[in-house]
XYZ file of C-alpha atoms in Angstrom:
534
model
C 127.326 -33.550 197.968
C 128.993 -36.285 199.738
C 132.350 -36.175 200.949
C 134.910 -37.914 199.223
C 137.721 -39.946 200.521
C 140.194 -38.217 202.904
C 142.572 -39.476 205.289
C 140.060 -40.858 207.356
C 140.567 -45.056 207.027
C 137.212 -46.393 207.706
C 137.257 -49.086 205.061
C 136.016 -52.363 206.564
C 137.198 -51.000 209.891
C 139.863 -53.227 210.824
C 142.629 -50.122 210.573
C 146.118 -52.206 211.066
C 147.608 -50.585 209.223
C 148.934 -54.206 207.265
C 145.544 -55.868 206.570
C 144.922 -54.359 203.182
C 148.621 -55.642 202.448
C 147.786 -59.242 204.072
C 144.768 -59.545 201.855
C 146.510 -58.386 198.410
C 149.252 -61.562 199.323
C 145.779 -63.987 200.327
C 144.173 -62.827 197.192
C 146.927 -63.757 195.128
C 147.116 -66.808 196.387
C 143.790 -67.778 195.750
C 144.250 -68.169 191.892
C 141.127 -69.246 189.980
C 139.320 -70.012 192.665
C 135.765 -68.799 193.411
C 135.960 -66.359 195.964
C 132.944 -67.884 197.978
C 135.164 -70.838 197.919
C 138.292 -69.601 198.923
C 136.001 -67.435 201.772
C 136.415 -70.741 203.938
C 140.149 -71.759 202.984
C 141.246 -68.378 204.455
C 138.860 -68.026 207.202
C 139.193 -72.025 208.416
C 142.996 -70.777 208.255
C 142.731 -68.053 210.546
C 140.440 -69.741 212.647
C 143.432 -72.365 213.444
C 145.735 -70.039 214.072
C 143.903 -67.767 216.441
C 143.070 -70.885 218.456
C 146.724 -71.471 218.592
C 147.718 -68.586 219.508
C 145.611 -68.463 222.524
C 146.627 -72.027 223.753
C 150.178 -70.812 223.225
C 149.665 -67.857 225.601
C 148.258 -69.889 228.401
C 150.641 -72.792 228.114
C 153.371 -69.791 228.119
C 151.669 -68.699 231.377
C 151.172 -72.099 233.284
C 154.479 -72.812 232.170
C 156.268 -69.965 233.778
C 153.698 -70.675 237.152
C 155.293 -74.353 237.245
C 158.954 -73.747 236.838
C 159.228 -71.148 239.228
C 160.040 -72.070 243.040
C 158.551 -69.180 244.190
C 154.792 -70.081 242.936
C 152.202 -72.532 244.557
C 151.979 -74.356 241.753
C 155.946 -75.089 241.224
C 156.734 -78.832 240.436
C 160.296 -79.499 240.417
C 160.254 -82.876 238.256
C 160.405 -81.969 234.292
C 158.512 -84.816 233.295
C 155.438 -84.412 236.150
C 155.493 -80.604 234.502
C 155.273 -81.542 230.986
C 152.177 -83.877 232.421
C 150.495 -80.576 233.906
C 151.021 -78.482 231.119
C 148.659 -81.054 228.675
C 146.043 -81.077 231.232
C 143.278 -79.918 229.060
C 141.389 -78.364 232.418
C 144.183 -76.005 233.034
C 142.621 -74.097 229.403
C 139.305 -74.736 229.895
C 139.467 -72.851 233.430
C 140.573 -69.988 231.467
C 138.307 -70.531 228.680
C 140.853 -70.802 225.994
C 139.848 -73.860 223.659
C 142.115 -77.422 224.283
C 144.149 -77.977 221.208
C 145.068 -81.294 220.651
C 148.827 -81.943 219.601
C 148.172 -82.815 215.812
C 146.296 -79.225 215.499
C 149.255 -77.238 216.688
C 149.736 -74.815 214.279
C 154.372 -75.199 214.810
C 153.696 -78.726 212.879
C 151.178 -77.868 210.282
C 153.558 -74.822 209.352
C 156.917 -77.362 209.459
C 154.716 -79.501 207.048
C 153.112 -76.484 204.943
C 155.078 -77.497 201.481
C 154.216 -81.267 201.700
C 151.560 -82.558 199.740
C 149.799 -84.275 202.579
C 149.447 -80.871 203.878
C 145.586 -80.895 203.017
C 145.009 -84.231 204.881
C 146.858 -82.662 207.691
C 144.565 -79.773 208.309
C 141.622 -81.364 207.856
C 142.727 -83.888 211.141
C 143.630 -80.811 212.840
C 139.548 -79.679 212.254
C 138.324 -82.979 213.285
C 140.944 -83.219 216.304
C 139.245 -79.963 217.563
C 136.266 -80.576 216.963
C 136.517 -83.281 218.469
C 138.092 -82.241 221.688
C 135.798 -78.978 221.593
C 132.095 -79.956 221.564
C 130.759 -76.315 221.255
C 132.723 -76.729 217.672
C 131.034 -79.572 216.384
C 130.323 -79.502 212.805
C 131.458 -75.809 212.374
C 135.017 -76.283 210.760
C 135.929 -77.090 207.473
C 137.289 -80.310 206.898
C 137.976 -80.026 203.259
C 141.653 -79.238 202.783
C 142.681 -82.447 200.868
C 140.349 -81.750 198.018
C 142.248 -82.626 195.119
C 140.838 -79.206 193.278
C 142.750 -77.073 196.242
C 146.168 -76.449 194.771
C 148.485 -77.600 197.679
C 151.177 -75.007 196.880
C 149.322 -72.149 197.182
C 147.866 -74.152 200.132
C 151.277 -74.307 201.806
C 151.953 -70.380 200.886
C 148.350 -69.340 202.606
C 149.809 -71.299 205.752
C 153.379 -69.467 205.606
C 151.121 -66.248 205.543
C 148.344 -66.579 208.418
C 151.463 -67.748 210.134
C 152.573 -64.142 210.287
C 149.549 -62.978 211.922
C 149.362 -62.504 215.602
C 152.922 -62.736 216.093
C 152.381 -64.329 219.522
C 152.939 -61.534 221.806
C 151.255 -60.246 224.380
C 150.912 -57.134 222.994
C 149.465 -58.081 219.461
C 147.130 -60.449 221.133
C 145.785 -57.685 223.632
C 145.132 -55.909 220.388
C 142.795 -58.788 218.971
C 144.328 -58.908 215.826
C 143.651 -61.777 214.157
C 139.988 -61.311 215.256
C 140.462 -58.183 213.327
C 142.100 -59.484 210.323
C 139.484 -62.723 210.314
C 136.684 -59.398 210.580
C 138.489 -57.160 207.666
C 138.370 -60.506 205.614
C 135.088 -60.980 205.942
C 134.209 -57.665 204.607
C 136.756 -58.444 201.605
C 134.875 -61.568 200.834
C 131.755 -60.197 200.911
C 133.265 -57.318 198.344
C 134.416 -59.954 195.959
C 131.348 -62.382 196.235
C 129.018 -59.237 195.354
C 125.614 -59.359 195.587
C 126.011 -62.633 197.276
C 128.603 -61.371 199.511
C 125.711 -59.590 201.544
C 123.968 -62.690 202.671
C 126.529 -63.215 204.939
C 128.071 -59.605 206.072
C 126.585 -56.180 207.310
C 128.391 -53.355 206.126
C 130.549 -52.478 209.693
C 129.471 -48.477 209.577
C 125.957 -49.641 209.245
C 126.281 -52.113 212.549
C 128.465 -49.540 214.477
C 125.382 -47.393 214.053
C 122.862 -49.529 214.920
C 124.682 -50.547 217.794
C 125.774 -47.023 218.917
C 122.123 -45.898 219.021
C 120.185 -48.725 220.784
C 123.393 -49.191 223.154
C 123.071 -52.650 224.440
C 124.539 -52.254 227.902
C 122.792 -55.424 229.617
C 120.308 -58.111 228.626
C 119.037 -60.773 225.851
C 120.392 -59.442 222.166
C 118.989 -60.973 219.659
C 119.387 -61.306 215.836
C 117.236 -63.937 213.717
C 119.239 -63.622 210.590
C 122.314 -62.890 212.314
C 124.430 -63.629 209.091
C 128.275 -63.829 210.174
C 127.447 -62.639 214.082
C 128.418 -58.837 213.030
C 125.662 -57.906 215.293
C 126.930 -59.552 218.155
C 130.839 -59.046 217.935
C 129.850 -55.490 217.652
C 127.710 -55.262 220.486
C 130.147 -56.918 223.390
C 132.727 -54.598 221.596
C 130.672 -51.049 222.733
C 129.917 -52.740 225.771
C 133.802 -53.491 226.745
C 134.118 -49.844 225.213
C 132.031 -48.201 227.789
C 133.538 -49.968 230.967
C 131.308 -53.032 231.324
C 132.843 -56.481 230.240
C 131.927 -59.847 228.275
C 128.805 -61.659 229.202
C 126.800 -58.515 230.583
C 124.903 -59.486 227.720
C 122.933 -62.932 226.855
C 123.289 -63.490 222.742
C 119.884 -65.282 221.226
C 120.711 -65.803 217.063
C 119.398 -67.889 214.115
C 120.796 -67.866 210.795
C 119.023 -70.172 207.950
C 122.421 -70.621 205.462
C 124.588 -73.495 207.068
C 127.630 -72.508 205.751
C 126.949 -68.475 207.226
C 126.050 -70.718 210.481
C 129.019 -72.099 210.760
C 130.975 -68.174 210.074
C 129.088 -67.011 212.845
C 129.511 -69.584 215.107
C 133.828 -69.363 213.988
C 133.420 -65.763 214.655
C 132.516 -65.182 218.136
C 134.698 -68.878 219.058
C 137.362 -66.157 218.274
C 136.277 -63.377 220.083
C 135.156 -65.946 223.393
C 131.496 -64.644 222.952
C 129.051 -67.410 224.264
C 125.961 -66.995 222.012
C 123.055 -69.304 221.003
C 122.594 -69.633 217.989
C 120.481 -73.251 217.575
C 121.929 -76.267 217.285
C 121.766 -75.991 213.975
C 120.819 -73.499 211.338
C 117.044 -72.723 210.421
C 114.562 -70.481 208.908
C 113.429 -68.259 211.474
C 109.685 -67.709 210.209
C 109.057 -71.862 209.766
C 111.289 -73.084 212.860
C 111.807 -70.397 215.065
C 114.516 -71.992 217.568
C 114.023 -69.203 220.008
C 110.326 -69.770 220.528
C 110.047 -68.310 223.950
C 112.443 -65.705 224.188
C 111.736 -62.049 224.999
C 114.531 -60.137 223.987
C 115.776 -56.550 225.310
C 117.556 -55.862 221.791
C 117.280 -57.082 218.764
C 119.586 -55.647 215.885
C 118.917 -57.319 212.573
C 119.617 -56.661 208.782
C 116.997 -59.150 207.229
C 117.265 -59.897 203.395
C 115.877 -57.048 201.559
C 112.231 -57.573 199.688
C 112.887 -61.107 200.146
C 109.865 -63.220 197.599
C 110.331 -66.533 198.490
C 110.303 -66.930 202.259
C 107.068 -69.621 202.313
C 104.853 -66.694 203.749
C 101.460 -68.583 202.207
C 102.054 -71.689 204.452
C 101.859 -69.226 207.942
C 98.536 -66.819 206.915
C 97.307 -67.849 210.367
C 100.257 -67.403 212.690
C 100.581 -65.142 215.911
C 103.145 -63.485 215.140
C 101.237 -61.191 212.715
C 99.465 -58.985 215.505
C 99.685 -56.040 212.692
C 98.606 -57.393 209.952
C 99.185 -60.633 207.764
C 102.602 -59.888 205.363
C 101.951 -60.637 201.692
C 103.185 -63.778 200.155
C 105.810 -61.584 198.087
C 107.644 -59.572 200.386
C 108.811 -60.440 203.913
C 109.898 -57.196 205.261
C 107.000 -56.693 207.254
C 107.107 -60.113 208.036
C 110.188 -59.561 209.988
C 109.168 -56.204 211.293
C 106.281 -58.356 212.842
C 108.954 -61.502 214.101
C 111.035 -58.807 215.525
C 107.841 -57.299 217.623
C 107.538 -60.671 218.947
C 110.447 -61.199 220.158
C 110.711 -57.958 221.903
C 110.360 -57.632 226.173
C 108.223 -55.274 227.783
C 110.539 -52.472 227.657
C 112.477 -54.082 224.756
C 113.975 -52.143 221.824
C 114.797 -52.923 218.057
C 116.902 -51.054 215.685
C 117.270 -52.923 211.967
C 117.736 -52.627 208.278
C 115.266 -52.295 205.508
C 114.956 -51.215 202.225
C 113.321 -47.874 201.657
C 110.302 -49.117 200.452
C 108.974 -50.056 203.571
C 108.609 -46.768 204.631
C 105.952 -46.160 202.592
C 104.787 -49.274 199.975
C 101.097 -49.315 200.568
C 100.898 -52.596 198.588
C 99.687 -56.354 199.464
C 98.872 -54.760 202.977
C 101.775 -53.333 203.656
C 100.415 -49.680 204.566
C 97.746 -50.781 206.408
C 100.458 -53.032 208.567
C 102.642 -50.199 208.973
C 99.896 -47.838 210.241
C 98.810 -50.454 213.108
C 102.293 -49.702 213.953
C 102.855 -46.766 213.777
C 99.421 -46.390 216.266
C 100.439 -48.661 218.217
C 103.151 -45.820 219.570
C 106.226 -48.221 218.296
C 108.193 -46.305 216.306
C 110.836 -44.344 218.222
C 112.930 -43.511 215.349
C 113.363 -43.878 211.535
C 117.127 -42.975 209.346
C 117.688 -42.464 205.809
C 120.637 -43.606 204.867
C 122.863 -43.180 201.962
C 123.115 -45.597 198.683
C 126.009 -47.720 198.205
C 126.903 -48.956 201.683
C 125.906 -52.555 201.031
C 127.909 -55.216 198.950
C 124.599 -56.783 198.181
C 122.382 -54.227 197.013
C 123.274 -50.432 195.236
C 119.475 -49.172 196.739
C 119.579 -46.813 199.782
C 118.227 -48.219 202.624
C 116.649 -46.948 206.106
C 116.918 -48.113 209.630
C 113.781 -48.349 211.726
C 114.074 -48.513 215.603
C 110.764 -49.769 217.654
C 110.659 -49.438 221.100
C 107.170 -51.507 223.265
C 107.488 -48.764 225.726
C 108.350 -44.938 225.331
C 107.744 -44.390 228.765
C 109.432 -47.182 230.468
C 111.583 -44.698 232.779
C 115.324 -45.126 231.263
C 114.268 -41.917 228.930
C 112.109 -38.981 228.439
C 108.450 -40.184 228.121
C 108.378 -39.601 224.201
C 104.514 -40.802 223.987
C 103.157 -40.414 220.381
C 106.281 -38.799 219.152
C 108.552 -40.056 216.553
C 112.083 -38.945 215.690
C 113.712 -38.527 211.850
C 116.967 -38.363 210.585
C 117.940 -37.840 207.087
C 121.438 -38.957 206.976
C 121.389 -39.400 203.294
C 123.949 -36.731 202.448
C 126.482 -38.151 204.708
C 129.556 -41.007 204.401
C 132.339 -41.362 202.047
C 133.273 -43.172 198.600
C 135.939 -45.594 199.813
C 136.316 -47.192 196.167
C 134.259 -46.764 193.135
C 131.365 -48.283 193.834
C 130.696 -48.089 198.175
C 130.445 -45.913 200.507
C 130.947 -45.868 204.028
C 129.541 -43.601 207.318
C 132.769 -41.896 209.342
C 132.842 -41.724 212.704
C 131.772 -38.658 212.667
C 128.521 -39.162 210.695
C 127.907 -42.249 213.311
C 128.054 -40.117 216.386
C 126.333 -37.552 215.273
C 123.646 -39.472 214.209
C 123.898 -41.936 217.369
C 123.916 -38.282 219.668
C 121.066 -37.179 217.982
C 118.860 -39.672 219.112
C 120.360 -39.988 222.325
C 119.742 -36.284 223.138
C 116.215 -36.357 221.608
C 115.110 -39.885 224.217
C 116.534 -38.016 226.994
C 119.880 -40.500 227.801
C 120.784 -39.734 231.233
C 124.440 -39.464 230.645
C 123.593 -36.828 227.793
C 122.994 -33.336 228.687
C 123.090 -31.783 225.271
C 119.129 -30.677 224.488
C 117.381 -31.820 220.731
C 116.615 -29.412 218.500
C 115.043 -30.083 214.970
C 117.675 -29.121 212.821
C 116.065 -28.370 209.297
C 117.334 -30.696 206.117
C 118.475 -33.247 208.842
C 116.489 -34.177 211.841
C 112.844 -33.480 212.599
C 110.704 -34.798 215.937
C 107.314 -35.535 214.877
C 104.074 -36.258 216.787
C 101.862 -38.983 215.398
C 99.258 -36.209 213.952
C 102.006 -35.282 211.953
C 102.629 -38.734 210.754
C 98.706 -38.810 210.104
C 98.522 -36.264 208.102
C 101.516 -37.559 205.679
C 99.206 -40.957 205.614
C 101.836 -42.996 207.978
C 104.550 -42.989 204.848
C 107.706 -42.570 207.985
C 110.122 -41.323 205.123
C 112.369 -38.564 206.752
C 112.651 -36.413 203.960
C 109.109 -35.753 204.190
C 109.906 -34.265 207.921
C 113.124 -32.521 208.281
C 112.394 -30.569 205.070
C 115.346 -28.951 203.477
C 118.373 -27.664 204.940
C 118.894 -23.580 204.834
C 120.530 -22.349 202.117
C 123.239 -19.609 203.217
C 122.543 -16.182 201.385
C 125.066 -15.087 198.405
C 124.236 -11.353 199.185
C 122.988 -10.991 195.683
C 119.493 -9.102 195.733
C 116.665 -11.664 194.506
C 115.592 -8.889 191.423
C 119.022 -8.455 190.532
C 119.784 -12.610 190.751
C 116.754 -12.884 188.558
C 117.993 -10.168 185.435
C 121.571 -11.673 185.535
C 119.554 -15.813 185.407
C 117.157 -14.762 182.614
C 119.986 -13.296 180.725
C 121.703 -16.256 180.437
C 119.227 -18.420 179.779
C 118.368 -15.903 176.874
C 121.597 -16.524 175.558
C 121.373 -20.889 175.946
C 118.044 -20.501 174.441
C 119.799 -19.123 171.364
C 122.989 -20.933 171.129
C 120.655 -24.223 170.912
C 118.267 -22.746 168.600
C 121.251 -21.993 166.526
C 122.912 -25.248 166.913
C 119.776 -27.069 166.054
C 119.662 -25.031 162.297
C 123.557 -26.215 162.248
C 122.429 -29.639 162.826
C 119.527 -29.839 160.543
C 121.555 -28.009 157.736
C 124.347 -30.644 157.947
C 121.634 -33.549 157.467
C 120.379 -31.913 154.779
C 123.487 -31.614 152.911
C 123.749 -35.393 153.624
C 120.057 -36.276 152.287
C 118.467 -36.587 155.022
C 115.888 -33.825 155.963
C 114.179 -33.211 159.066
């Protein structure tokens, strides 16, 4: 059975403490309109304000460095000062994005309950994007559409406005990169199925990230979606003592409006990524033709149909095996090989039927792989964690090398984890992984590859984690489903001898048998009386 709710707040991971409150007053403001709509009224908000709040704290800073007679860079004449402190190189040096006066967000708020207020904000995007070229094209600039009600407009401004709060402390804390994060997940709840095009499920990306632990190198997601992938992955890295940029981030993302999330998303959180100049498919314009990555994390549409797969039967990226025209998960499996360096490793999402759908090729694609010596590790995973799908999904992780010296030479051995008892219901319909489940499932496989800086030893533990060689995998004809492995769990002993369990089982049963035989005669009796025999 899985656990139900406790005290434990996991739910879209942003833990504030006021963001559930700050999105009840958003929502409410957002009246009739279309969620997916409002998705980029609210977010475009944010965006502006977090960009404001950053040039804030470094003209704060450079201001304080000018006026005082003590520092180098003291200039005693006012107006000289106010010249220095709109010298747009001052920011950049401290990469903090230039903010052009009619963007600040003090005169959009003074001007939140005018009906130009729409116009306003969009020449606040186009001022910045202007002045920013890494922003080009990414903001909305759609404010003054007459169907945005300019009241509720003005309210939505009064409320990001109380976001951040502008101190040091608060910004240290990253909060309105949180909030902008929790929102996402909101939206994607409210969009539904459609919601999941653009957002990973957090618990699901904490444990991706948490097993493949992307210390240094190229990361790389080609349907990278929001940048979920990415924000998470600096964010274990700055967790475990290294800092921003140890990584290089490769990503591709085919919806333009999802593009333009992503590329809003790590503006916030200073993350320098690549993801194209603009957005494409990643199987018919791959913009990252060359690359070799160390990582790649990835949650790929599920069972996706239509994804053009007849117009590339002959490319190279199908060492396995050509993908059928109406599924692309092995498709991706195959893009993801790839892409993949020497030593590289991948951990992603797919649905559970590609651990063992022998159709259109699929088996016979999977086996090559699974000969090849590339899969390190496979997890079931609960139902309900995604907004876009109720199915229960699995996470594969390929690895090029098993003996490339970081870990244990694990040579034709294959690790599975059923984690499909574990998470939480955090409403009625999804479910989340603690942090618990996550690090036990994240130590699991770091004990069983031999991580240096874990001591702990493996052992199969029965109902819930099984190492297999690749005879093994052989003899279950290369379906990778964990169940089939770890077996079941032990079941603890009531003390009741098994004859004695047996007498006391068959009794009852006795007695069921009769009560329905009876009830049936009731049944039949009562039909009859209404003239209708059986």
């Amino acid at each position: 059975m899985a656990k139900t709710k406790g005290k434990q707040n996991n739910n879209q991971g942003a833990n504030l403490g006021f963001e559930e409150k700050l999105w009840d007053s958003a929502n409410k403001l957002r009246g009739n309109m279309d969620a997916a709509e409002y998705k980029h009224v609210v977010l475009g908000l944010i965006f502006l304000k977090y960009i404001n709040d950053a040039f804030e704290a470094q003209r704060h800073k450079l201001e304080k460095e000018l006026s005082d007679p003590e520092s180098e860079w003291y200039i005693e004449d006012i107006e000289e000062r106010g010249y220095a402190l709109e010298d747009r190189d001052e920011y950049a040096a401290a990469n903090v994005f230039w903010v052009p006066r009619k963007a600040r967000w003090n005169g959009l708020q003074a001007n939140a309950k005018q009906p130009t207020i729409g116009k306003l904000i969009d020449d606040a995007m186009m001022a910045i994007e202007k002045d920013n070229p890494v922003l080009k094209g990414v903001l909305p600039k759609d404010y003054a559409r007459p169907t945005l009600d300019k009241q509720r407009l003005g309210g939505l401004i009064d409320l990001v406005g109380t976001i951040g709060l502008g101190d040091d402390e608060n910004r240290s804390k990253d909060i309105l990169g949180r909030v902008y994060e929790y929102f996402l997940g909101k939206f994607a709840s409210a969009e539904g199925k459609k919601g999941g095009e653009f957002y990973t499920a957090r618990c699901v990306v904490r444990l991706l990230v948490e097993m493949l632990a992307p210390y240094k190198g190229r990361v790389y997601d080609p349907c990278c979606g929001s940048g979920g992938m990415f924000v998470q992955s600096e964010r274990f890295i700055e967790e475990h003592g290294g800092k921003l940029g140890d990584i290089s981030i490769y990503g591709q993302e085919s919806n333009p409006t999802t593009w333009r999330l992503a590329k809003m998303n790590l503006a916030i959180r200073g993350i320098e990524a690549n993801l194209g100049p603009e957005p494409a498919d990643s199987f018919h314009r791959d913009l990252h033709p060359d690359l070799k990555a160390d990582y790649i994390l990835a949650n790929p549409p599920f069972n996706m149909k239509d994804w053009g797969g007849e117009r590339l039967r002959d490319d190279k990226r199908w060492k396995f095996g050509v993908p059928p025209t109406g599924n692309a998960n092995f498709a991706w499996v195959q893009h993801f090989i790839h892409h993949l360096a020497p030593n590289g490793m991948a951990g992603f999402v797919l649905a559970n039927g590609s651990m063992s759908s022998n159709q259109s090729g699929e088996g016979d694609i999977r086996k090559n792989i699974i000969e090849a010596d590339m899969v390190d590790c496979m997890v079931a995973l609960p139902g309900q964690l995604f907004y876009s799908t109720q199915i229960p999904v699995c996470l594969w992780f390929l690895t090029r090398n098993k003996k490339n010296g970081r870990f244990r030479d694990r040579s034709g051995e294959t690790l599975f984890i059923d984690a499909r008892k574990m998470g939480v219901m955090v409403d009625r319909t999804h479910r989340e992984l603690t942090d618990e489940d996550i690090r036990k499932i994240a130590d699991t496989y770091h004990s069983w590859r031999g991580d240096k800086d874990y001591k702990k030893s493996y052992e199969d533990v029965p109902g819930f984690c099984k190492s297999a060689n690749l005879e093994e995998i052989r003899e279950h004809n290369y379906i990778l489903t964990p169940g089939r492995y770890v077996g079941a769990e032990p079941v603890e002993d009531d003390g009741e001898p098994f004859e004695e369990k047996m007498r006391r089982l068959t009794s009852v049963l006795r007695e069921q048998l009769k009560e329905g035989k009876e009830l049936e005669e009731a049944i039949k009796k009562n039909l009859g009386m209404l003239g209708y025999e059986i």
